[in-house]
Coordinates of C-alpha atoms and ligand atoms in Angstrom, one line a residue:
X1 CA -1.0 -24.8 -6.5
X2 CA 0.4 -21.7 -6.4
X3 CA 3.6 -21.1 -4.7
X4 CA 3.5 -17.7 -2.7
X5 CA 6.2 -15.8 -1.0
X6 CA 5.2 -12.9 1.4
X7 CA 7.1 -9.8 2.3
X8 CA 6.1 -8.3 5.5
X9 CA 4.5 -11.5 7.2
X10 CA 4.0 -10.1 10.7
X11 CA 2.1 -6.9 9.3
X12 CA -1.8 -6.6 8.8
X13 CA -1.9 -7.4 5.4
X14 CA 0.7 -10.3 6.0
X15 CA -1.4 -11.8 8.3
X16 CA -4.4 -11.7 6.5
X17 CA -2.5 -13.1 3.4
X18 CA -1.6 -16.0 5.7
X19 CA -5.3 -16.5 6.7
X20 CA -6.3 -16.7 3.0
X21 CA -3.9 -19.1 2.2
X22 CA -4.7 -21.4 5.2
X23 CA -8.3 -21.3 3.7
X24 CA -7.4 -22.6 0.5
X25 CA -4.8 -25.4 0.9
X26 CA -5.2 -27.3 -2.3
X27 CA -4.7 -23.8 -3.9
X28 CA -2.1 -21.8 -2.4
X29 CA 1.1 -22.7 -0.4
X30 CA 3.2 -20.3 1.4
X31 CA 7.0 -21.2 0.7
X32 CA 8.7 -18.1 2.1
X33 CA 8.1 -14.9 4.2
X34 CA 9.8 -12.1 5.5
X35 CA 9.3 -10.2 8.7
X36 CA 11.5 -7.9 11.0
X37 CA 11.9 -10.1 14.0
X38 CA 8.4 -10.9 15.3
X39 CA 8.4 -14.7 15.0
X40 CA 5.8 -14.7 17.7
X41 CA 3.2 -13.4 15.4
X42 CA 3.7 -16.4 12.9
X43 CA 4.3 -19.2 15.3
X44 CA 1.0 -20.9 14.2
X45 CA 2.4 -21.0 10.6
X46 CA 5.8 -22.0 11.6
X47 CA 4.6 -24.9 13.8
X48 CA 2.1 -26.1 11.2
X49 CA 4.5 -26.1 7.9
X50 CA 7.8 -27.5 7.2
X51 CA 10.7 -26.5 4.9
X52 CA 9.9 -22.7 4.5
X53 CA 12.4 -19.9 3.5
X54 CA 12.1 -17.3 6.5
X55 CA 14.2 -13.9 6.1
X56 CA 14.5 -11.8 9.3
X57 CA 16.2 -8.5 9.4
X58 CA 19.5 -9.6 11.1
X59 CA 21.8 -12.5 11.4
X60 CA 21.6 -12.8 15.1
X61 CA 17.8 -13.3 15.3
X62 CA 17.9 -15.7 12.1
X63 CA 20.6 -18.0 14.0
X64 CA 18.3 -18.0 17.2
X65 CA 15.1 -18.8 15.2
X66 CA 17.3 -21.6 13.3
X67 CA 17.7 -23.3 16.7
X68 CA 14.0 -22.9 17.6
X69 CA 12.4 -24.0 14.2
X70 CA 15.2 -26.4 13.0
X71 CA 12.6 -27.7 10.2
X72 CA 12.7 -24.0 8.3
X73 CA 15.3 -22.4 6.5
X74 CA 16.5 -18.9 8.0
X75 CA 18.0 -16.3 5.9
X76 CA 18.6 -12.4 6.8
X77 CA 18.9 -8.9 5.6
X78 CA 18.9 -7.7 2.0
X79 CA 20.6 -10.5 0.5
X80 CA 18.2 -13.0 2.4
X81 CA 15.2 -10.9 0.9
X82 CA 16.7 -11.1 -2.9
X83 CA 17.1 -14.8 -2.2
X84 CA 13.3 -15.1 -0.9
X85 CA 11.9 -13.2 -3.8
X86 CA 13.8 -15.2 -6.5
X87 CA 13.4 -18.8 -5.1
X88 CA 12.9 -21.0 -8.2
X89 CA 9.5 -22.4 -7.0
X90 CA 8.0 -19.3 -6.1
X91 CA 5.1 -18.1 -8.6
X92 CA 3.8 -14.9 -6.8
X93 CA 5.3 -12.6 -4.4
X94 CA 3.0 -10.6 -2.1
X95 CA 4.6 -7.4 -1.4
X96 CA 3.2 -6.2 2.0
X97 CA 5.9 -4.4 3.3
X98 CA 5.5 -0.6 4.3
X99 CA 7.1 2.2 2.4
X100 CA 9.7 2.7 -0.4
X101 CA 11.8 0.0 1.1
X102 CA 9.8 -2.4 -0.6
X103 CA 10.8 -1.3 -4.0
X104 CA 14.4 -3.1 -4.6
X105 CA 12.6 -6.6 -3.7
X106 CA 9.8 -5.8 -5.9
X107 CA 12.0 -5.1 -9.0
X108 CA 14.3 -8.2 -8.1
X109 CA 11.2 -10.7 -8.0
X110 CA 9.9 -9.0 -11.5
X111 CA 13.2 -9.5 -13.1
X112 CA 13.1 -13.1 -11.7
X113 CA 9.6 -13.6 -13.5
X114 CA 7.4 -13.7 -10.6
X115 CA 4.0 -12.3 -10.2
X116 CA 3.4 -9.6 -7.9
X117 CA 0.6 -9.1 -5.7
X118 CA 1.1 -5.3 -4.5
X119 CA 0.2 -3.9 -1.3
X120 CA 3.0 -1.7 -1.0
X121 CA 1.9 1.7 -2.8
X122 CA 4.8 3.6 -2.1
X123 CA 6.9 1.5 -4.5
X124 CA 4.6 2.6 -7.2
X125 CA 4.6 6.4 -6.2
X126 CA 8.3 6.6 -6.2
X127 CA 9.3 4.3 -9.0
X128 CA 6.2 3.6 -11.0
X129 CA 7.7 4.2 -14.5
X130 CA 10.7 2.0 -13.7
X131 CA 8.6 -0.7 -12.1
X132 CA 5.9 -0.7 -14.8
X133 CA 8.5 -1.0 -17.5
X134 CA 10.0 -4.2 -15.9
X135 CA 6.6 -5.6 -15.6
X136 CA 6.3 -5.1 -19.3
X137 CA 9.6 -6.3 -20.2
X138 CA 9.2 -9.6 -18.0
X139 CA 5.6 -10.3 -19.0
X140 CA 4.5 -10.6 -15.4
X141 CA 1.3 -9.7 -13.8
X142 CA 1.2 -6.9 -11.2
X143 CA -2.2 -7.2 -9.4
X144 CA -3.1 -4.5 -6.6
X145 CA -4.1 -5.5 -3.0
X146 CA -5.1 -1.9 -2.2
X147 CA -8.9 -1.8 -2.2
X148 CA -9.6 0.8 -4.2
X149 CA -7.1 -0.5 -7.0
X150 CA -8.4 -4.2 -6.4
X151 CA -12.1 -2.3 -7.1
X152 CA -10.9 -0.8 -10.3
X153 CA -9.1 -3.8 -11.5
X154 CA -12.3 -5.5 -11.2
X155 CA -14.4 -3.3 -12.8
X156 CA -11.8 -3.1 -15.9
X157 CA -11.6 -7.0 -16.0
X158 CA -15.0 -6.7 -17.7
X159 CA -14.2 -3.7 -20.1
X160 CA -10.9 -1.9 -20.0
X161 CA -11.2 0.7 -22.8
X162 CA -13.2 3.9 -23.5
X163 CA -12.3 4.9 -19.9
X164 CA -13.5 8.3 -19.1
X165 CA -12.2 8.6 -15.6
X166 CA -11.1 6.7 -12.5
X167 CA -13.3 7.7 -9.2
X168 CA -11.3 6.7 -5.8
X169 CA -13.1 6.7 -2.7
X170 CA -11.9 8.1 0.4
X171 CA -13.3 7.5 3.8
X172 CA -11.6 10.8 5.2
X173 CA -9.7 8.9 7.9
X174 CA -9.5 9.4 11.8
X175 CA -10.1 13.3 11.8
X176 CA -12.5 13.8 8.9
X177 CA -14.9 16.0 11.1
X178 CA -12.4 18.1 12.7
X179 CA -11.2 21.3 11.1
X180 CA -7.3 22.1 11.1
X181 CA -7.6 24.1 14.2
X182 CA -9.0 21.0 15.8
X183 CA -6.0 19.0 15.1
X184 CA -3.5 21.1 17.0
X185 CA -3.9 18.8 20.2
X186 CA -4.6 15.6 18.7
X187 CA -2.9 12.3 20.2
X188 CA -1.2 9.3 18.6
X189 CA -4.1 7.0 19.8
X190 CA -6.7 9.3 18.3
X191 CA -5.0 9.3 15.0
X192 CA -4.7 5.5 15.0
X193 CA -8.5 5.2 15.5
X194 CA -9.6 4.6 11.7
X195 CA -13.4 4.7 11.3
X196 CA -13.7 1.5 9.0
X197 CA -10.7 -0.3 8.4
X198 CA -8.1 -2.1 10.8
X199 CA -4.5 -1.2 9.4
X200 CA -1.2 -1.0 10.3
X201 CA 0.1 2.5 11.8
X202 CA 1.7 4.0 8.8
X203 CA -1.4 3.8 6.8
X204 CA -3.7 4.7 9.4
X205 CA -1.8 8.1 9.7
X206 CA -1.6 8.4 6.1
X207 CA -5.3 8.1 5.9
X208 CA -6.0 10.9 8.4
X209 CA -3.7 13.2 6.6
X210 CA -5.1 11.7 3.3
X211 CA -1.7 11.5 1.9
X212 CA -2.8 8.1 1.6
X213 CA -5.3 9.0 -0.9
X214 CA -2.5 11.0 -2.8
X215 CA -0.3 8.2 -2.7
X216 CA -3.3 5.7 -4.3
X217 CA -3.8 8.4 -7.1
X218 CA -0.5 8.2 -8.4
X219 CA -0.5 4.2 -7.8
X220 CA -3.8 4.4 -10.1
X221 CA -2.0 6.2 -12.6
X222 CA 0.9 4.0 -13.1
X223 CA -1.0 0.9 -12.6
X224 CA -4.0 1.5 -15.3
X225 CA -2.0 4.1 -17.3
X226 CA -4.6 6.8 -16.8
X227 CA -3.6 10.4 -16.8
X228 CA -3.9 12.2 -13.4
X229 CA -6.3 14.8 -14.6
X230 CA -8.7 11.5 -15.4
X231 CA -8.6 10.5 -11.8
X232 CA -11.0 11.8 -9.2
X233 CA -11.4 11.2 -5.3
X234 CA -14.6 11.5 -3.4
X235 CA -15.2 11.3 0.1
X236 CA -17.4 8.1 0.9
X237 CA -17.5 7.7 4.5
X238 CA -19.0 4.2 4.6
X239 CA -16.2 2.4 2.9
X240 CA -18.7 0.1 1.1
X241 CA -18.0 1.2 -2.6
X242 CA -14.2 0.6 -2.9
X243 CA -13.9 2.6 -6.0
X244 CA -15.4 3.2 -9.5
X245 CA -14.6 3.6 -13.2
X246 CA -16.6 5.9 -15.6
X247 CA -16.8 5.1 -19.0
X248 CA -17.2 7.3 -22.3
X249 CA -20.8 6.8 -22.3
X250 CA -21.3 8.0 -18.6
X251 CA -21.9 4.7 -17.4
X252 CA -20.2 4.3 -14.0
X253 CA -19.0 0.6 -12.9
X254 CA -18.5 0.3 -9.0
X255 CA -17.0 -2.6 -6.8
X256 CA -18.8 -2.9 -3.5
X257 CA -18.0 -5.0 -0.5
X258 CA -17.5 -5.1 3.4
X259 CA -14.4 -3.4 4.4
X260 CA -12.3 -6.5 4.5
X261 CA -8.5 -6.5 3.0
X262 CA -9.0 -10.4 2.6
X263 CA -11.2 -9.9 -0.3
X264 CA -8.6 -7.8 -2.3
X265 CA -5.8 -10.3 -1.2
X266 CA -7.5 -13.4 -2.2
X267 CA -8.4 -11.7 -5.5
X268 CA -4.8 -10.9 -6.2
X269 CA -3.9 -14.4 -5.3
X270 CA -6.5 -16.0 -7.6
X271 CA -6.6 -13.7 -10.4
X272 CA -8.3 -14.0 -13.0
X273 CA -10.5 -16.4 -11.2
X274 CA -12.5 -16.0 -8.0
X275 CA -12.6 -18.5 -5.1
X276 CA -15.1 -18.8 -2.3
X277 CA -14.5 -16.7 1.1
X278 CA -16.2 -17.5 4.0
X279 CA -17.1 -14.0 5.2
X280 CA -20.4 -12.2 6.2
X281 CA -22.2 -10.9 3.2
X282 CA -22.6 -7.3 2.5
X283 CA -25.8 -6.4 4.3
X284 CA -27.0 -3.1 2.4
X285 CA -30.3 -3.0 4.5
X286 CA -27.9 -2.1 7.3
X287 CA -26.0 0.2 5.8
X288 CA -28.9 2.7 5.7
X289 CA -27.0 5.0 3.5
X290 CA -24.2 5.5 1.3
X291 CA -22.9 9.3 1.2
X292 CA -20.7 11.1 -1.0
X293 CA -19.0 14.4 -0.6
X294 CA -16.4 16.7 -2.4
X295 CA -13.0 16.7 -1.1
X296 CA -11.5 19.7 0.5
X297 CA -8.2 20.1 -0.6
X298 CA -7.2 23.2 1.5
X299 CA -8.3 20.6 4.7
X300 CA -6.1 18.0 3.0
X301 CA -3.2 19.7 1.4
X302 CA -1.1 16.4 0.8
X303 CA -3.7 15.3 -1.6
X304 CA -3.0 18.6 -3.7
X305 CA 0.8 18.0 -3.4
X306 CA 0.2 14.5 -4.7
X307 CA -1.6 15.6 -7.7
X308 CA 1.0 18.1 -8.5
X309 CA 3.6 15.5 -8.0
X310 CA 1.8 12.7 -10.0
X311 CA 1.5 15.2 -13.1
X312 CA 5.5 16.0 -13.0
X313 CA 7.9 14.0 -14.9
X314 CA 10.6 14.1 -12.2
X315 CA 11.5 12.5 -8.9
X316 CA 9.0 14.8 -7.0
X317 CA 6.8 11.9 -6.2
X318 CA 9.7 10.0 -4.7
X319 CA 10.9 13.0 -2.8
X320 CA 7.2 13.6 -1.5
X321 CA 6.7 10.0 -0.4
X322 CA 10.0 10.1 1.5
X323 CA 9.2 13.4 3.1
X324 CA 6.2 11.8 4.2
X325 CA 7.6 8.7 5.3
X326 CA 10.1 10.5 7.5
X327 CA 7.5 12.8 9.0
X328 CA 5.1 10.0 9.8
X329 CA 7.9 8.3 11.6
X330 CA 8.8 11.2 13.7
X331 CA 5.3 11.7 14.5
X332 CA 5.0 7.7 15.5
X333 CA 8.1 8.4 17.8
X334 CA 6.5 11.3 19.6
X335 CA 9.0 13.8 17.8
X336 CA 6.4 16.3 16.3
X337 CA 2.4 16.9 16.8
X338 CA 0.0 15.2 14.3
X339 CA -0.7 18.9 12.6
X340 CA 3.1 19.1 11.8
X341 CA 3.1 16.1 9.6
X342 CA 1.3 17.9 6.6
X343 CA 2.8 21.3 7.2
X344 CA 6.1 19.8 7.2
X345 CA 5.8 17.8 4.2
X346 CA 3.9 20.6 2.3
X347 CA 6.8 23.0 3.2
X348 CA 9.4 20.2 1.9
X349 CA 7.4 19.6 -1.1
X350 CA 7.5 23.2 -2.2
X351 CA 11.2 24.0 -1.2
X352 CA 13.0 21.2 -2.6
X353 CA 14.4 21.2 -6.2
X354 CA 13.8 18.0 -8.4
X355 CA 15.8 15.9 -10.9
X356 CA 15.0 12.9 -13.3
X357 CA 13.5 9.8 -12.2
X358 CA 14.2 7.3 -14.9
X359 CA 16.1 4.4 -12.8
X360 CA 16.0 3.0 -9.5
X361 CA 19.1 4.7 -8.2
X362 CA 17.4 8.2 -9.4
X363 CA 14.1 7.1 -7.5
X364 CA 16.4 6.4 -4.3
X365 CA 18.0 9.7 -4.5
X366 CA 14.7 11.3 -4.6
X367 CA 13.4 9.5 -1.5
X368 CA 16.7 10.3 0.4
X369 CA 16.0 14.0 -0.6
X370 CA 12.9 14.1 0.8
X371 CA 13.8 12.3 4.0
X372 CA 16.9 14.3 4.5
X373 CA 15.0 17.6 4.3
X374 CA 12.3 16.7 7.2
X375 CA 15.2 15.3 9.2
X376 CA 17.2 18.5 8.8
X377 CA 14.1 20.5 9.8
X378 CA 13.3 18.7 12.6
X379 CA 16.8 18.5 13.8
X380 CA 17.1 22.2 13.4
X381 CA 14.8 22.5 16.2
X382 CA 12.2 25.0 14.3
X383 CA 9.1 22.5 14.7
Ligands
MG401 MG1 -6.6 1.8 -0.2

């Protein structure tokens, strides 16, 4: 029996993790979870379980919840989050938080010798070196939930040396067939329509700007220890091939499947084993074709910035990620247009000056620098 803690239980990955756990009651038990305040989204879980640690964002909500569900233990805030990820009985922490905010709890869990199942890519983008050093020092495993990285990890599970390059597939997101000129008047609801995957708002927007793929290239660089110049991206509209590994003998291994995040989630929990999962099988006869196209870096400039940041040995990736998080927040809040997201983030990336990134406090400083640049630019009214 593996005892699991889920950070971000009310989000898309959190909910699907609860679904996977429920399918294997002999294998997995959720002993703790965190969410901001949407208890209604986990009411089924709260009613069916007993003695779970639940961390909410603020004290008032936690105290009210404790009256509603007196058979669970309620915690709150940053202190509650740290208590949650360091619970004595926890084996694996699933980090399904969105954004760099997931970094501190990830490090605390690693230092407490917990294995990590990571859906929170921004943590590796902004603090990859720091996280991977902590993983090494504490001898824990860090298994990706991101579908591309899960695919690569599954390919590498059979052979992990003589790797020539990693090939990440990209669907192209909601606006893949529009030119930049056609992006001027797109709406929030247009942007939230992903062609293949059902995901949270932030990652769906990041997919439409292709920043998501940029973050994933940097994530792959840290996770697998492969230099940036050996990581390629190819547009694959169907999201059936989740990613590939090319070896020195030019053989290419790929992992395929229907686009359903429960597959990589379950693999991260059951690793290195596989468990049954009752989903429809991939029907290649129905796919008709699998297509591949080169990426146009002029159409998706944030991907170019991410490659540049990933190659630099400074806090530029942390700052780029912070700037993007702030720009996406502003778009979701209706403060800027979709087209402004990458225009502003590129401008920020090219204007900021960068420093070292060898500690959590330096990564935080980089993140704040990116956010502040975007906020000042928007509040300056020049957007
Ligand atoms: Mg992905």
